[in-house]
mmCIF file as gemmi writes it, N, C-alpha and C atoms, coordinates in Angstrom:
data_model
loop_
_atom_site.group_PDB
_atom_site.id
_atom_site.type_symbol
_atom_site.label_atom_id
_atom_site.label_alt_id
_atom_site.label_comp_id
_atom_site.label_asym_id
_atom_site.label_entity_id
_atom_site.label_seq_id
_atom_site.pdbx_PDB_ins_code
_atom_site.Cartn_x
_atom_site.Cartn_y
_atom_site.Cartn_z
_atom_site.occupancy
_atom_site.B_iso_or_equiv
_atom_site.pdbx_formal_charge
_atom_site.auth_seq_id
_atom_site.auth_asym_id
_atom_site.pdbx_PDB_model_num
ATOM 1 N N . MET Axp A 1 ? 32.577 -44.721 48.86 1 0 ? 1 A 1
ATOM 2 C CA . MET Axp A 1 ? 31.394 -44.066 48.018 1 0 ? 1 A 1
ATOM 3 C C . MET Axp A 1 ? 31.822 -42.901 47.453 1 0 ? 1 A 1
ATOM 4 N N . THR Axp A 2 ? 32.698 -41.72 48.143 1 0 ? 2 A 1
ATOM 5 C CA . THR Axp A 2 ? 33.078 -40.495 47.813 1 0 ? 2 A 1
ATOM 6 C C . THR Axp A 2 ? 33.675 -40.487 46.736 1 0 ? 2 A 1
ATOM 7 N N . THR Axp A 3 ? 34.549 -41.833 46.335 1 0 ? 3 A 1
ATOM 8 C CA . THR Axp A 3 ? 35.712 -42.083 45.074 1 0 ? 3 A 1
ATOM 9 C C . THR Axp A 3 ? 34.634 -42.148 43.813 1 0 ? 3 A 1
ATOM 10 N N . ASN Axp A 4 ? 33.662 -42.892 44.187 1 0 ? 4 A 1
ATOM 11 C CA . ASN Axp A 4 ? 32.664 -43.193 42.988 1 0 ? 4 A 1
ATOM 12 C C . ASN Axp A 4 ? 31.855 -41.997 42.498 1 0 ? 4 A 1
ATOM 13 N N . LEU Axp A 5 ? 31.386 -40.822 43.469 1 0 ? 5 A 1
ATOM 14 C CA . LEU Axp A 5 ? 30.882 -39.741 43.112 1 0 ? 5 A 1
ATOM 15 C C . LEU Axp A 5 ? 31.938 -38.813 42.524 1 0 ? 5 A 1
ATOM 16 N N . THR Axp A 6 ? 33.14 -39.104 43.071 1 0 ? 6 A 1
ATOM 17 C CA . THR Axp A 6 ? 33.792 -37.941 42.641 1 0 ? 6 A 1
ATOM 18 C C . THR Axp A 6 ? 34.407 -38.704 41.025 1 0 ? 6 A 1
ATOM 19 N N . ALA Axp A 7 ? 34.615 -39.779 40.84 1 0 ? 7 A 1
ATOM 20 C CA . ALA Axp A 7 ? 34.746 -40.575 39.408 1 0 ? 7 A 1
ATOM 21 C C . ALA Axp A 7 ? 33.785 -40.231 38.325 1 0 ? 7 A 1
ATOM 22 N N . THR Axp A 8 ? 32.495 -40.217 38.939 1 0 ? 8 A 1
ATOM 23 C CA . THR Axp A 8 ? 31.198 -39.928 38.338 1 0 ? 8 A 1
ATOM 24 C C . THR Axp A 8 ? 31.234 -38.543 37.825 1 0 ? 8 A 1
ATOM 25 N N . GLY Axp A 9 ? 31.66 -37.769 38.761 1 0 ? 9 A 1
ATOM 26 C CA . GLY Axp A 9 ? 31.593 -36.278 38.504 1 0 ? 9 A 1
ATOM 27 C C . GLY Axp A 9 ? 32.677 -35.876 37.332 1 0 ? 9 A 1
ATOM 28 N N . ILE Axp A 10 ? 33.83 -36.506 37.392 1 0 ? 10 A 1
ATOM 29 C CA . ILE Axp A 10 ? 34.773 -35.99 36.44 1 0 ? 10 A 1
ATOM 30 C C . ILE Axp A 10 ? 34.336 -36.717 35.137 1 0 ? 10 A 1
ATOM 31 N N . VAL Axp A 11 ? 33.74 -37.79 34.879 1 0 ? 11 A 1
ATOM 32 C CA . VAL Axp A 11 ? 33.382 -38.34 33.701 1 0 ? 11 A 1
ATOM 33 C C . VAL Axp A 11 ? 32.149 -37.667 33.177 1 0 ? 11 A 1
ATOM 34 N N . LEU Axp A 12 ? 31.416 -37.249 33.78 1 0 ? 12 A 1
ATOM 35 C CA . LEU Axp A 12 ? 30.123 -36.193 33.712 1 0 ? 12 A 1
ATOM 36 C C . LEU Axp A 12 ? 30.823 -34.997 33.298 1 0 ? 12 A 1
ATOM 37 N N . LEU Axp A 13 ? 31.833 -34.21 33.615 1 0 ? 13 A 1
ATOM 38 C CA . LEU Axp A 13 ? 32.715 -33.158 33.215 1 0 ? 13 A 1
ATOM 39 C C . LEU Axp A 13 ? 33.17 -33.21 32.088 1 0 ? 13 A 1
ATOM 40 N N . ILE Axp A 14 ? 33.499 -34.524 31.716 1 0 ? 14 A 1
ATOM 41 C CA . ILE Axp A 14 ? 34.249 -34.772 30.371 1 0 ? 14 A 1
ATOM 42 C C . ILE Axp A 14 ? 33.276 -34.901 29.213 1 0 ? 14 A 1
ATOM 43 N N . VAL Axp A 15 ? 32.474 -35.478 29.449 1 0 ? 15 A 1
ATOM 44 C CA . VAL Axp A 15 ? 31.112 -35.897 28.359 1 0 ? 15 A 1
ATOM 45 C C . VAL Axp A 15 ? 30.67 -34.172 28.163 1 0 ? 15 A 1
ATOM 46 N N . ALA Axp A 16 ? 30.278 -33.6 29.479 1 0 ? 16 A 1
ATOM 47 C CA . ALA Axp A 16 ? 29.957 -32.346 29.156 1 0 ? 16 A 1
ATOM 48 C C . ALA Axp A 16 ? 30.765 -31.441 28.026 1 0 ? 16 A 1
ATOM 49 N N . GLY Axp A 17 ? 32.102 -31.431 28.613 1 0 ? 17 A 1
ATOM 50 C CA . GLY Axp A 17 ? 32.866 -30.818 27.923 1 0 ? 17 A 1
ATOM 51 C C . GLY Axp A 17 ? 33.081 -31.337 26.489 1 0 ? 17 A 1
ATOM 52 N N . ASN Axp A 18 ? 32.866 -32.485 26.067 1 0 ? 18 A 1
ATOM 53 C CA . ASN Axp A 18 ? 32.719 -33.119 24.639 1 0 ? 18 A 1
ATOM 54 C C . ASN Axp A 18 ? 31.546 -32.358 24.043 1 0 ? 18 A 1
ATOM 55 N N . LEU Axp A 19 ? 30.474 -32.637 24.662 1 0 ? 19 A 1
ATOM 56 C CA . LEU Axp A 19 ? 29.29 -32.001 23.938 1 0 ? 19 A 1
ATOM 57 C C . LEU Axp A 19 ? 29.387 -30.689 23.478 1 0 ? 19 A 1
ATOM 58 N N . LEU Axp A 20 ? 30.06 -29.975 24.602 1 0 ? 20 A 1
ATOM 59 C CA . LEU Axp A 20 ? 30.124 -28.34 24.049 1 0 ? 20 A 1
ATOM 60 C C . LEU Axp A 20 ? 31.159 -28.348 23.164 1 0 ? 20 A 1
ATOM 61 N N . THR Axp A 21 ? 32.017 -29.062 22.914 1 0 ? 21 A 1
ATOM 62 C CA . THR Axp A 21 ? 33.104 -29.077 22.079 1 0 ? 21 A 1
ATOM 63 C C . THR Axp A 21 ? 32.456 -29.169 20.544 1 0 ? 21 A 1
ATOM 64 N N . VAL Axp A 22 ? 31.856 -30.525 20.41 1 0 ? 22 A 1
ATOM 65 C CA . VAL Axp A 22 ? 30.717 -30.854 19.255 1 0 ? 22 A 1
ATOM 66 C C . VAL Axp A 22 ? 29.954 -29.468 18.898 1 0 ? 22 A 1
ATOM 67 N N . PHE Axp A 23 ? 29.161 -29.058 19.682 1 0 ? 23 A 1
ATOM 68 C CA . PHE Axp A 23 ? 28.453 -28.084 19.708 1 0 ? 23 A 1
ATOM 69 C C . PHE Axp A 23 ? 29.064 -26.818 18.896 1 0 ? 23 A 1
ATOM 70 N N . ALA Axp A 24 ? 29.916 -26.306 19.614 1 0 ? 24 A 1
ATOM 71 C CA . ALA Axp A 24 ? 31.082 -25.378 19.069 1 0 ? 24 A 1
ATOM 72 C C . ALA Axp A 24 ? 31.52 -25.628 17.776 1 0 ? 24 A 1
ATOM 73 N N . LEU Axp A 25 ? 31.945 -26.769 17.344 1 0 ? 25 A 1
ATOM 74 C CA . LEU Axp A 25 ? 32.468 -27.162 16.043 1 0 ? 25 A 1
ATOM 75 C C . LEU Axp A 25 ? 31.027 -26.94 15.257 1 0 ? 25 A 1
ATOM 76 N N . LEU Axp A 26 ? 30.013 -27.581 15.617 1 0 ? 26 A 1
ATOM 77 C CA . LEU Axp A 26 ? 28.985 -27.358 14.593 1 0 ? 26 A 1
ATOM 78 C C . LEU Axp A 26 ? 28.448 -25.836 14.72 1 0 ? 26 A 1
ATOM 79 N N . LEU Axp A 27 ? 28.372 -25.169 15.449 1 0 ? 27 A 1
ATOM 80 C CA . LEU Axp A 27 ? 28.157 -23.804 15.327 1 0 ? 27 A 1
ATOM 81 C C . LEU Axp A 27 ? 29.005 -23.121 14.186 1 0 ? 27 A 1
ATOM 82 N N . ALA Axp A 28 ? 30.415 -23.483 14.386 1 0 ? 28 A 1
ATOM 83 C CA . ALA Axp A 28 ? 31.468 -22.775 13.438 1 0 ? 28 A 1
ATOM 84 C C . ALA Axp A 28 ? 31.399 -23.199 12.416 1 0 ? 28 A 1
ATOM 85 N N . ALA Axp A 29 ? 30.903 -24.479 11.855 1 0 ? 29 A 1
ATOM 86 C CA . ALA Axp A 29 ? 30.886 -24.816 10.499 1 0 ? 29 A 1
ATOM 87 C C . ALA Axp A 29 ? 29.345 -23.975 9.687 1 0 ? 29 A 1
ATOM 88 N N . ALA Axp A 30 ? 28.406 -23.922 10.553 1 0 ? 30 A 1
ATOM 89 C CA . ALA Axp A 30 ? 27.419 -23.26 10.171 1 0 ? 30 A 1
ATOM 90 C C . ALA Axp A 30 ? 27.713 -21.837 9.881 1 0 ? 30 A 1
ATOM 91 N N . VAL Axp A 31 ? 28.352 -21.224 10.871 1 0 ? 31 A 1
ATOM 92 C CA . VAL Axp A 31 ? 28.713 -19.823 10.194 1 0 ? 31 A 1
ATOM 93 C C . VAL Axp A 31 ? 29.583 -19.869 9.276 1 0 ? 31 A 1
ATOM 94 N N . THR Axp A 32 ? 30.436 -20.657 9.02 1 0 ? 32 A 1
ATOM 95 C CA . THR Axp A 32 ? 31.552 -20.353 7.93 1 0 ? 32 A 1
ATOM 96 C C . THR Axp A 32 ? 30.65 -20.858 6.8 1 0 ? 32 A 1
ATOM 97 N N . PHE Axp A 33 ? 29.819 -21.704 6.948 1 0 ? 33 A 1
ATOM 98 C CA . PHE Axp A 33 ? 29.166 -21.908 5.706 1 0 ? 33 A 1
ATOM 99 C C . PHE Axp A 33 ? 28.35 -20.793 4.806 1 0 ? 33 A 1
ATOM 100 N N . THR Axp A 34 ? 27.559 -20.107 6.056 1 0 ? 34 A 1
ATOM 101 C CA . THR Axp A 34 ? 26.798 -18.864 6.051 1 0 ? 34 A 1
ATOM 102 C C . THR Axp A 34 ? 27.636 -17.857 5.298 1 0 ? 34 A 1
ATOM 103 N N . ILE Axp A 35 ? 28.745 -17.44 5.612 1 0 ? 35 A 1
ATOM 104 C CA . ILE Axp A 35 ? 29.638 -16.568 5.46 1 0 ? 35 A 1
ATOM 105 C C . ILE Axp A 35 ? 29.947 -16.853 3.758 1 0 ? 35 A 1
ATOM 106 N N . HIS Axp A 36 ? 30.293 -18.044 3.829 1 0 ? 36 A 1
ATOM 107 C CA . HIS Axp A 36 ? 30.606 -18.72 2.422 1 0 ? 36 A 1
ATOM 108 C C . HIS Axp A 36 ? 29.585 -18.345 1.264 1 0 ? 36 A 1
ATOM 109 N N . LYS Axp A 37 ? 28.394 -18.366 1.592 1 0 ? 37 A 1
ATOM 110 C CA . LYS Axp A 37 ? 27.253 -18.483 0.664 1 0 ? 37 A 1
ATOM 111 C C . LYS Axp A 37 ? 26.952 -16.84 0.549 1 0 ? 37 A 1
ATOM 112 N N . LEU Axp A 38 ? 26.886 -16.116 1.499 1 0 ? 38 A 1
ATOM 113 C CA . LEU Axp A 38 ? 26.866 -14.892 1.276 1 0 ? 38 A 1
ATOM 114 C C . LEU Axp A 38 ? 28.011 -13.826 0.576 1 0 ? 38 A 1
ATOM 115 N N . VAL Axp A 39 ? 29.26 -14.724 1.011 1 0 ? 39 A 1
ATOM 116 C CA . VAL Axp A 39 ? 30.334 -14.072 -0.056 1 0 ? 39 A 1
ATOM 117 C C . VAL Axp A 39 ? 30.107 -14.568 -1.674 1 0 ? 39 A 1
ATOM 118 N N . GLU Axp A 40 ? 29.735 -15.759 -1.952 1 0 ? 40 A 1
ATOM 119 C CA . GLU Axp A 40 ? 29.193 -16.006 -3.363 1 0 ? 40 A 1
ATOM 120 C C . GLU Axp A 40 ? 28.092 -15.435 -3.687 1 0 ? 40 A 1
ATOM 121 N N . ARG Axp A 41 ? 27.081 -14.968 -3.107 1 0 ? 41 A 1
ATOM 122 C CA . ARG Axp A 41 ? 26.073 -14.086 -3.696 1 0 ? 41 A 1
ATOM 123 C C . ARG Axp A 41 ? 26.602 -12.715 -3.919 1 0 ? 41 A 1
ATOM 124 N N . LEU Axp A 42 ? 27.408 -12.059 -3.096 1 0 ? 42 A 1
ATOM 125 C CA . LEU Axp A 42 ? 28.239 -10.966 -3.229 1 0 ? 42 A 1
ATOM 126 C C . LEU Axp A 42 ? 28.798 -10.781 -4.687 1 0 ? 42 A 1
ATOM 127 N N . VAL Axp A 43 ? 29.75 -12.033 -4.97 1 0 ? 43 A 1
ATOM 128 C CA . VAL Axp A 43 ? 30.54 -12.155 -5.872 1 0 ? 43 A 1
ATOM 129 C C . VAL Axp A 43 ? 29.614 -12.073 -7.273 1 0 ? 43 A 1
ATOM 130 N N . ASP Axp A 44 ? 28.521 -13.016 -7.293 1 0 ? 44 A 1
ATOM 131 C CA . ASP Axp A 44 ? 27.656 -13.338 -8.156 1 0 ? 44 A 1
ATOM 132 C C . ASP Axp A 44 ? 26.959 -11.616 -8.54 1 0 ? 44 A 1
ATOM 133 N N . ALA Axp A 45 ? 26.407 -11.018 -7.735 1 0 ? 45 A 1
ATOM 134 C CA . ALA Axp A 45 ? 25.772 -9.778 -7.958 1 0 ? 45 A 1
ATOM 135 C C . ALA Axp A 45 ? 26.889 -8.816 -8.398 1 0 ? 45 A 1
ATOM 136 N N . HIS Axp A 46 ? 28.017 -8.85 -8.086 1 0 ? 46 A 1
ATOM 137 C CA . HIS Axp A 46 ? 28.922 -7.632 -8.512 1 0 ? 46 A 1
ATOM 138 C C . HIS Axp A 46 ? 29.464 -8.202 -10.004 1 0 ? 46 A 1
ATOM 139 N N . GLU Axp A 47 ? 29.405 -9.58 -10.515 1 0 ? 47 A 1
ATOM 140 C CA . GLU Axp A 47 ? 29.742 -9.819 -11.98 1 0 ? 47 A 1
ATOM 141 C C . GLU Axp A 47 ? 28.531 -9.401 -12.492 1 0 ? 47 A 1
ATOM 142 N N . GLU Axp A 48 ? 27.071 -9.434 -11.985 1 0 ? 48 A 1
ATOM 143 C CA . GLU Axp A 48 ? 25.92 -9.084 -12.907 1 0 ? 48 A 1
ATOM 144 C C . GLU Axp A 48 ? 26.038 -7.591 -12.904 1 0 ? 48 A 1
ATOM 145 N N . TRP Axp A 49 ? 26.355 -6.901 -11.7 1 0 ? 49 A 1
ATOM 146 C CA . TRP Axp A 49 ? 26.583 -5.271 -12.129 1 0 ? 49 A 1
ATOM 147 C C . TRP Axp A 49 ? 27.696 -4.966 -13.179 1 0 ? 49 A 1
ATOM 148 N N . LYS Axp A 50 ? 28.518 -5.306 -13.347 1 0 ? 50 A 1
ATOM 149 C CA . LYS Axp A 50 ? 29.847 -5.514 -14.065 1 0 ? 50 A 1
ATOM 150 C C . LYS Axp A 50 ? 29.449 -5.764 -15.587 1 0 ? 50 A 1
ATOM 151 N N . ARG Axp A 51 ? 28.625 -6.776 -15.941 1 0 ? 51 A 1
ATOM 152 C CA . ARG Axp A 51 ? 27.858 -7.144 -16.954 1 0 ? 51 A 1
ATOM 153 C C . ARG Axp A 51 ? 26.779 -6.234 -17.47 1 0 ? 51 A 1
ATOM 154 N N . ARG Axp A 52 ? 25.827 -5.423 -16.695 1 0 ? 52 A 1
ATOM 155 C CA . ARG Axp A 52 ? 24.968 -4.938 -16.92 1 0 ? 52 A 1
ATOM 156 C C . ARG Axp A 52 ? 25.835 -3.179 -17.234 1 0 ? 52 A 1
ATOM 157 N N . ARG Axp A 53 ? 26.666 -2.948 -16.634 1 0 ? 53 A 1
ATOM 158 C CA . ARG Axp A 53 ? 27.203 -1.692 -16.853 1 0 ? 53 A 1
ATOM 159 C C . ARG Axp A 53 ? 27.896 -1.69 -18.086 1 0 ? 53 A 1
ATOM 160 N N . PHE Axp A 54 ? 28.851 -2.756 -18.605 1 0 ? 54 A 1
ATOM 161 C CA . PHE Axp A 54 ? 29.233 -2.768 -19.773 1 0 ? 54 A 1
ATOM 162 C C . PHE Axp A 54 ? 28.218 -2.751 -21.017 1 0 ? 54 A 1
ATOM 163 N N . GLN Axp A 55 ? 27.235 -3.365 -20.978 1 0 ? 55 A 1
ATOM 164 C CA . GLN Axp A 55 ? 26.148 -3.503 -21.731 1 0 ? 55 A 1
ATOM 165 C C . GLN Axp A 55 ? 25.536 -1.846 -21.76 1 0 ? 55 A 1
ATOM 166 N N . ARG Axp A 56 ? 25.38 -1.357 -20.741 1 0 ? 56 A 1
ATOM 167 C CA . ARG Axp A 56 ? 24.806 0.17 -20.797 1 0 ? 56 A 1
ATOM 168 C C . ARG Axp A 56 ? 26.061 0.818 -22.025 1 0 ? 56 A 1
ATOM 169 N N . ARG Axp A 57 ? 27.17 0.66 -21.332 1 0 ? 57 A 1
ATOM 170 C CA . ARG Axp A 57 ? 28.118 1.341 -22.115 1 0 ? 57 A 1
ATOM 171 C C . ARG Axp A 57 ? 28.237 1.335 -23.865 1 0 ? 57 A 1
ATOM 172 N N . ASP Axp A 58 ? 27.974 -0.052 -24.08 1 0 ? 58 A 1
ATOM 173 C CA . ASP Axp A 58 ? 28.01 -0.302 -25.359 1 0 ? 58 A 1
ATOM 174 C C . ASP Axp A 58 ? 26.77 0.254 -25.816 1 0 ? 58 A 1
ATOM 175 N N . LEU Axp A 59 ? 25.706 0.059 -25.306 1 0 ? 59 A 1
ATOM 176 C CA . LEU Axp A 59 ? 24.588 0.922 -25.956 1 0 ? 59 A 1
ATOM 177 C C . LEU Axp A 59 ? 24.886 2.145 -26.011 1 0 ? 59 A 1
ATOM 178 N N . GLU Axp A 60 ? 25.445 3.048 -25.104 1 0 ? 60 A 1
ATOM 179 C CA . GLU Axp A 60 ? 25.507 4.324 -25.148 1 0 ? 60 A 1
ATOM 180 C C . GLU Axp A 60 ? 26.513 4.772 -26.342 1 0 ? 60 A 1
ATOM 181 N N . THR Axp A 61 ? 27.47 3.801 -26.636 1 0 ? 61 A 1
ATOM 182 C CA . THR Axp A 61 ? 28.473 4.163 -27.509 1 0 ? 61 A 1
ATOM 183 C C . THR Axp A 61 ? 28 3.774 -29.002 1 0 ? 61 A 1
ATOM 184 N N . CYS Axp A 62 ? 27.009 3.001 -28.795 1 0 ? 62 A 1
ATOM 185 C CA . CYS Axp A 62 ? 26.111 2.75 -29.981 1 0 ? 62 A 1
ATOM 186 C C . CYS Axp A 62 ? 25.521 3.847 -30.742 1 0 ? 62 A 1
ATOM 187 N N . ARG Axp A 63 ? 24.735 4.422 -29.618 1 0 ? 63 A 1
ATOM 188 C CA . ARG Axp A 63 ? 23.945 5.561 -29.868 1 0 ? 63 A 1
ATOM 189 C C . ARG Axp A 63 ? 24.731 6.81 -30.116 1 0 ? 63 A 1
ATOM 190 N N . ALA Axp A 64 ? 25.862 6.788 -29.77 1 0 ? 64 A 1
ATOM 191 C CA . ALA Axp A 64 ? 26.712 7.998 -30 1 0 ? 64 A 1
ATOM 192 C C . ALA Axp A 64 ? 27.194 8.06 -31.522 1 0 ? 64 A 1
ATOM 193 N N . ILE Axp A 65 ? 27.666 6.834 -31.892 1 0 ? 65 A 1
ATOM 194 C CA . ILE Axp A 65 ? 28.097 6.575 -33.058 1 0 ? 65 A 1
ATOM 195 C C . ILE Axp A 65 ? 26.746 7.093 -34.226 1 0 ? 65 A 1
ATOM 196 N N . ASP Axp A 66 ? 25.723 6.46 -33.837 1 0 ? 66 A 1
ATOM 197 C CA . ASP Axp A 66 ? 24.51 6.721 -34.544 1 0 ? 66 A 1
ATOM 198 C C . ASP Axp A 66 ? 24.039 8.007 -34.608 1 0 ? 66 A 1
ATOM 199 N N . ALA Axp A 67 ? 24.519 8.807 -33.749 1 0 ? 67 A 1
ATOM 200 C CA . ALA Axp A 67 ? 24.171 10.278 -33.793 1 0 ? 67 A 1
ATOM 201 C C . ALA Axp A 67 ? 25.272 10.937 -34.566 1 0 ? 67 A 1
ATOM 202 N N . LEU Axp A 68 ? 26.407 10.604 -34.508 1 0 ? 68 A 1
ATOM 203 C CA . LEU Axp A 68 ? 27.56 10.988 -35.331 1 0 ? 68 A 1
ATOM 204 C C . LEU Axp A 68 ? 27.394 10.85 -36.654 1 0 ? 68 A 1
ATOM 205 N N . GLY Axp A 69 ? 26.814 9.756 -37.121 1 0 ? 69 A 1
ATOM 206 C CA . GLY Axp A 69 ? 26.211 9.54 -38.677 1 0 ? 69 A 1
ATOM 207 C C . GLY Axp A 69 ? 25.123 10.084 -39.116 1 0 ? 69 A 1
ATOM 208 N N . ALA Axp A 70 ? 24.317 10.39 -38.011 1 0 ? 70 A 1
ATOM 209 C CA . ALA Axp A 70 ? 23.238 11.125 -38.475 1 0 ? 70 A 1
ATOM 210 C C . ALA Axp A 70 ? 23.192 12.783 -38.481 1 0 ? 70 A 1
ATOM 211 N N . SER Axp A 71 ? 24.381 13.078 -37.879 1 0 ? 71 A 1
ATOM 212 C CA . SER Axp A 71 ? 24.691 14.351 -38.247 1 0 ? 71 A 1
ATOM 213 C C . SER Axp A 71 ? 25.664 14.867 -39.33 1 0 ? 71 A 1
ATOM 214 N N . GLY Axp A 72 ? 25.602 13.955 -39.968 1 0 ? 72 A 1
ATOM 215 C CA . GLY Axp A 72 ? 26.64 14.22 -41.206 1 0 ? 72 A 1
ATOM 216 C C . GLY Axp A 72 ? 28.228 13.685 -41.136 1 0 ? 72 A 1
ATOM 217 N N . HIS Axp A 73 ? 28.782 13.548 -40.125 1 0 ? 73 A 1
ATOM 218 C CA . HIS Axp A 73 ? 29.759 12.924 -39.745 1 0 ? 73 A 1
ATOM 219 C C . HIS Axp A 73 ? 30.461 11.849 -40.579 1 0 ? 73 A 1
ATOM 220 N N . GLN Axp A 74 ? 31.33 11.92 -41.378 1 0 ? 74 A 1
ATOM 221 C CA . GLN Axp A 74 ? 32.038 10.499 -41.92 1 0 ? 74 A 1
ATOM 222 C C . GLN Axp A 74 ? 33.145 9.977 -40.897 1 0 ? 74 A 1
ATOM 223 N N . GLN Axp A 75 ? 33.079 8.57 -41.338 1 0 ? 75 A 1
ATOM 224 C CA . GLN Axp A 75 ? 34.547 8.261 -40.475 1 0 ? 75 A 1
ATOM 225 C C . GLN Axp A 75 ? 35.634 8.659 -41.338 1 0 ? 75 A 1
ATOM 226 N N . GLY Axp A 76 ? 36.664 9.08 -40.347 1 0 ? 76 A 1
ATOM 227 C CA . GLY Axp A 76 ? 37.739 9.523 -40.842 1 0 ? 76 A 1
ATOM 228 C C . GLY Axp A 76 ? 37.575 11.211 -41.275 1 0 ? 76 A 1
ATOM 229 N N . ASP Axp A 77 ? 36.528 11.702 -40.916 1 0 ? 77 A 1
ATOM 230 C CA . ASP Axp A 77 ? 36.222 13.271 -41.405 1 0 ? 77 A 1
ATOM 231 C C . ASP Axp A 77 ? 36.771 14.198 -40.227 1 0 ? 77 A 1
ATOM 232 N N . VAL Axp A 78 ? 37.937 15.05 -40.582 1 0 ? 78 A 1
ATOM 233 C CA . VAL Axp A 78 ? 38.652 15.53 -39.312 1 0 ? 78 A 1
ATOM 234 C C . VAL Axp A 78 ? 38.388 17.184 -39.05 1 0 ? 78 A 1
ATOM 235 N N . ARG Axp A 79 ? 36.964 17.406 -39.552 1 0 ? 79 A 1
ATOM 236 C CA . ARG Axp A 79 ? 36.712 18.766 -39.694 1 0 ? 79 A 1
ATOM 237 C C . ARG Axp A 79 ? 36.314 19.169 -38.204 1 0 ? 79 A 1
């Protein structure tokens, strides 16, 4: 009888260990997926920021060129 209880206890410990391993793997997969999505969003936000910064810089350059043209400067004028 004691042998049967010991064997049953060992089997239950193995099953519990396997369930914990499966749970740990699922948790690791969920964390990895979440981090991947966060990094993806961060990269997208950075790309959007760069795009807007260059658009703003182009607009400022156009305004500066327009201002030079309005002030009487000609292209190639070295005064």
